[in-house]
Coordinates of N, CA and C in Angstrom, one line a residue:
M27 N 0.8 -1.2 0.0 CA 0.0 0.0 0.0 C 0.8 1.3 0.0
S28 N 2.1 1.2 0.5 CA 2.9 2.4 0.6 C 3.3 2.9 -0.8
Q29 N 3.2 1.9 -1.8 CA 3.5 2.3 -3.2 C 2.5 3.4 -3.6
M30 N 1.3 3.4 -3.2 CA 0.3 4.4 -3.6 C 0.8 5.8 -3.0
L31 N 1.3 5.8 -1.8 CA 1.8 7.1 -1.3 C 3.0 7.6 -2.1
I32 N 3.9 6.7 -2.5 CA 5.0 7.1 -3.3 C 4.5 7.6 -4.6
D33 N 3.5 7.0 -5.2 CA 3.0 7.5 -6.4 C 2.4 8.9 -6.3
Y34 N 1.9 9.3 -5.2 CA 1.4 10.7 -5.0 C 2.6 11.6 -5.0
Y35 N 3.7 11.2 -4.3 CA 4.9 12.0 -4.3 C 5.5 12.2 -5.7
K36 N 5.5 11.1 -6.4 CA 6.0 11.2 -7.8 C 5.1 12.1 -8.7
S37 N 3.8 12.0 -8.5 CA 2.9 12.9 -9.2 C 3.1 14.4 -8.9
I38 N 3.3 14.6 -7.6 CA 3.6 16.0 -7.1 C 4.9 16.5 -7.7
E39 N 5.9 15.6 -7.8 CA 7.2 15.9 -8.4 C 7.0 16.3 -9.9
D40 N 6.2 15.5 -10.5 CA 5.9 15.7 -12.0 C 5.2 17.1 -12.2
G41 N 4.2 17.4 -11.3 CA 3.6 18.7 -11.4 C 4.6 19.8 -11.1
S42 N 5.4 19.6 -10.2 CA 6.5 20.6 -9.9 C 7.4 20.8 -11.0
R43 N 7.8 19.7 -11.7 CA 8.6 19.8 -12.9 C 7.9 20.6 -14.0
R44 N 6.7 20.3 -14.2 CA 5.9 21.0 -15.2 C 5.7 22.5 -14.9
M45 N 5.5 22.7 -13.6 CA 5.5 24.1 -13.2 C 6.8 24.9 -13.5
L46 N 7.9 24.2 -13.2 CA 9.2 24.8 -13.5 C 9.3 25.0 -15.0
E47 N 8.9 24.1 -15.8 CA 9.0 24.3 -17.3 C 8.2 25.5 -17.7
A48 N 7.0 25.6 -17.1 CA 6.2 26.8 -17.5 C 6.8 28.1 -17.0
A49 N 7.4 28.1 -15.9 CA 8.1 29.3 -15.4 C 9.3 29.6 -16.3
R50 N 10.0 28.6 -16.7 CA 11.1 28.9 -17.7 C 10.6 29.4 -19.0
A51 N 9.4 29.0 -19.4 CA 8.8 29.5 -20.6 C 8.1 30.8 -20.4
K52 N 8.1 31.4 -19.2 CA 7.4 32.6 -18.8 C 5.9 32.5 -19.1
D53 N 5.4 31.3 -18.8 CA 4.0 31.0 -18.9 C 3.3 31.0 -17.6
L54 N 2.9 32.2 -17.1 CA 2.4 32.4 -15.8 C 1.1 31.6 -15.6
E55 N 0.3 31.5 -16.7 CA -1.0 30.7 -16.6 C -0.6 29.2 -16.3
G56 N 0.4 28.7 -17.0 CA 0.8 27.3 -16.8 C 1.4 27.1 -15.4
V57 N 2.1 28.1 -14.9 CA 2.6 28.0 -13.5 C 1.4 27.8 -12.6
M58 N 0.4 28.7 -12.7 CA -0.7 28.7 -11.8 C -1.5 27.4 -12.0
R59 N -1.7 26.9 -13.2 CA -2.4 25.7 -13.5 C -1.7 24.5 -12.8
Y60 N -0.4 24.3 -12.9 CA 0.3 23.2 -12.3 C 0.4 23.4 -10.8
E61 N 0.4 24.6 -10.3 CA 0.3 24.9 -8.9 C -1.0 24.3 -8.3
G62 N -2.1 24.6 -9.0 CA -3.4 24.0 -8.6 C -3.4 22.5 -8.6
V63 N -2.8 21.9 -9.6 CA -2.7 20.5 -9.7 C -2.0 19.9 -8.5
C64 N -0.8 20.5 -8.2 CA 0.0 20.1 -7.0 C -0.8 20.3 -5.7
A65 N -1.5 21.4 -5.6 CA -2.3 21.6 -4.4 C -3.3 20.5 -4.2
V66 N -4.0 20.1 -5.2 CA -5.0 19.0 -5.1 C -4.3 17.7 -4.7
L67 N -3.2 17.4 -5.4 CA -2.4 16.1 -5.1 C -1.9 16.2 -3.6
I68 N -1.5 17.3 -3.2 CA -0.9 17.4 -1.8 C -2.1 17.1 -0.8
E69 N -3.2 17.7 -1.1 CA -4.4 17.4 -0.1 C -4.8 15.9 -0.2
Q70 N -4.8 15.3 -1.3 CA -5.1 13.9 -1.4 C -4.0 13.1 -0.7
L71 N -2.8 13.5 -0.8 CA -1.7 12.8 -0.1 C -1.8 12.9 1.4
R72 N -2.2 14.1 1.8 CA -2.4 14.2 3.3 C -3.5 13.3 3.8
Q73 N -4.5 13.2 3.1 CA -5.6 12.3 3.6 C -5.2 10.9 3.6
R74 N -4.5 10.5 2.5 CA -4.1 9.1 2.4 C -3.0 8.7 3.4
A75 N -2.1 9.7 3.7 CA -1.0 9.5 4.6 C -1.5 9.2 6.0
R76 N -2.7 9.6 6.3 CA -3.3 9.4 7.7 C -3.6 7.9 7.8
E77 N -3.8 7.2 6.7 CA -4.2 5.8 6.8 C -3.1 4.8 6.5
E78 N -2.0 5.3 5.9 CA -0.9 4.4 5.4 C 0.4 4.9 5.9
N79 N 1.3 4.0 6.0 CA 2.7 4.3 6.4 C 3.7 3.9 5.3
L80 N 4.8 4.6 5.2 CA 5.8 4.3 4.3 C 6.8 3.3 4.9
S81 N 7.3 2.4 4.1 CA 8.4 1.5 4.6 C 9.7 2.4 4.6
A82 N 10.7 1.8 5.2 CA 12.0 2.5 5.4 C 12.5 2.9 4.0
E83 N 12.5 1.9 3.0 CA 12.9 2.2 1.7 C 12.1 3.3 1.0
D84 N 10.8 3.3 1.2 CA 10.0 4.3 0.6 C 10.2 5.6 1.2
R85 N 10.5 5.7 2.5 CA 10.9 7.0 3.2 C 12.1 7.6 2.6
R86 N 13.1 6.7 2.2 CA 14.3 7.2 1.6 C 14.0 7.8 0.2
E87 N 13.1 7.1 -0.5 CA 12.7 7.6 -1.9 C 11.9 8.9 -1.7
K88 N 11.1 8.9 -0.7 CA 10.3 10.1 -0.5 C 11.2 11.3 -0.2
T89 N 12.3 11.1 0.5 CA 13.2 12.2 0.8 C 13.9 12.7 -0.4
Q90 N 14.3 11.8 -1.3 CA 14.9 12.2 -2.6 C 13.9 12.9 -3.4
I91 N 12.7 12.5 -3.5 CA 11.7 13.2 -4.3 C 11.4 14.6 -3.7
M92 N 11.3 14.7 -2.4 CA 11.1 16.0 -1.8 C 12.2 16.9 -2.0
Q93 N 13.5 16.4 -2.0 CA 14.6 17.3 -2.3 C 14.5 17.8 -3.7
R94 N 14.1 17.0 -4.7 CA 14.0 17.5 -6.1 C 12.8 18.5 -6.2
I95 N 11.7 18.3 -5.5 CA 10.6 19.2 -5.5 C 11.1 20.6 -4.9
L96 N 11.8 20.5 -3.8 CA 12.3 21.8 -3.2 C 13.3 22.5 -4.1
R97 N 14.1 21.8 -4.9 CA 15.0 22.5 -5.8 C 14.2 23.1 -6.9
N98 N 13.2 22.4 -7.4 CA 12.3 23.0 -8.4 C 11.6 24.2 -7.9
D99 N 11.1 24.1 -6.7 CA 10.4 25.2 -6.1 C 11.3 26.5 -5.9
A100 N 12.5 26.2 -5.5 CA 13.4 27.4 -5.4 C 13.7 28.0 -6.8
E101 N 13.8 27.3 -7.8 CA 14.0 27.8 -9.1 C 12.7 28.5 -9.6
I102 N 11.6 27.9 -9.4 CA 10.3 28.6 -9.7 C 10.2 29.9 -9.1
R103 N 10.5 30.0 -7.8 CA 10.4 31.3 -7.1 C 11.4 32.3 -7.7
Q104 N 12.6 31.8 -8.0 CA 13.6 32.8 -8.5 C 13.1 33.3 -9.9
L105 N 12.4 32.5 -10.7 CA 12.0 32.9 -12.0 C 10.7 33.8 -11.9
T106 N 9.8 33.5 -10.9 CA 8.5 34.2 -10.9 C 8.5 35.4 -10.0
E107 N 9.5 35.6 -9.1 CA 9.5 36.8 -8.3 C 9.5 38.1 -9.1
P108 N 10.3 38.2 -10.1 CA 10.3 39.4 -10.9 C 8.9 39.7 -11.5
W109 N 8.2 38.6 -12.0 CA 6.9 38.8 -12.5 C 5.9 39.3 -11.5
L110 N 6.0 38.7 -10.3 CA 5.1 39.1 -9.2 C 5.4 40.5 -8.8
G111 N 6.7 40.9 -8.8 CA 7.0 42.3 -8.5 C 6.4 43.3 -9.5
Q112 N 6.5 42.9 -10.7 CA 6.0 43.7 -11.8 C 4.5 43.8 -11.7
L113 N 3.8 42.7 -11.4 CA 2.4 42.7 -11.3 C 2.0 43.6 -10.1
E114 N 2.7 43.4 -9.0 CA 2.4 44.2 -7.8 C 2.5 45.7 -8.1
E115 N 3.6 46.0 -8.8 CA 3.9 47.4 -9.2 C 2.7 48.0 -10.0
E116 N 2.3 47.2 -11.0 CA 1.2 47.6 -11.9 C -0.1 47.8 -11.1
M117 N -0.3 46.9 -10.2 CA -1.6 46.9 -9.5 C -1.6 48.0 -8.4
T118 N -0.5 48.2 -7.7 CA -0.6 49.2 -6.6 C 0.1 50.5 -7.0
G119 N 1.2 50.5 -7.7 CA 1.9 51.7 -8.0 C 1.1 52.7 -8.8
G120 N 0.4 52.2 -9.8 CA -0.4 53.1 -10.7 C -1.7 53.5 -10.0
L121 N -2.2 52.7 -9.1 CA -3.5 53.0 -8.5 C -3.3 54.2 -7.5
F122 N -2.2 54.3 -6.9 CA -2.0 55.3 -5.8 C -1.1 56.4 -6.3
D123 N -0.6 56.4 -7.5 CA 0.3 57.4 -8.0 C -0.6 58.6 -8.5
K124 N -0.6 59.7 -7.7 CA -1.5 60.8 -8.0 C -1.1 61.6 -9.2
T125 N 0.2 61.5 -9.6 CA 0.7 62.2 -10.8 C 0.3 61.5 -12.1
H126 N 0.1 60.2 -12.0 CA -0.3 59.4 -13.2 C -1.4 58.4 -12.8
P127 N -2.6 59.0 -12.6 CA -3.7 58.1 -12.1 C -4.1 57.1 -13.2
K128 N -4.5 55.9 -12.8 CA -4.9 54.9 -13.7 C -6.4 54.8 -13.5
V129 N -7.1 54.5 -14.6 CA -8.5 54.3 -14.6 C -8.8 52.8 -14.6
L130 N -9.7 52.5 -13.7 CA -10.1 51.1 -13.6 C -11.4 50.9 -14.3
H131 N -11.6 49.9 -15.1 CA -12.8 49.6 -15.8 C -13.5 48.5 -15.2

């Protein structure tokens, strides 16, 4: 049964890899789509993990998978932080800049 838990971790890793690929391609919609996929898988994993335990070998594999996910996450953050800063600037800077007011529709 612990193989099913490992499969969840592998699926999350795959989503993380796809999210990284989208970030590298500057595809913000893709990043958000795969982030949503990962969030669903993580919630399913949490529920399943309450009922099942990993073997020692599976725990080692889980650790390796988690390390790869964390490396992906770090690169995703590095790639997307400039976008988020720009978006924040566009959303707040222009709205409160009295010399160049923006019109909201």
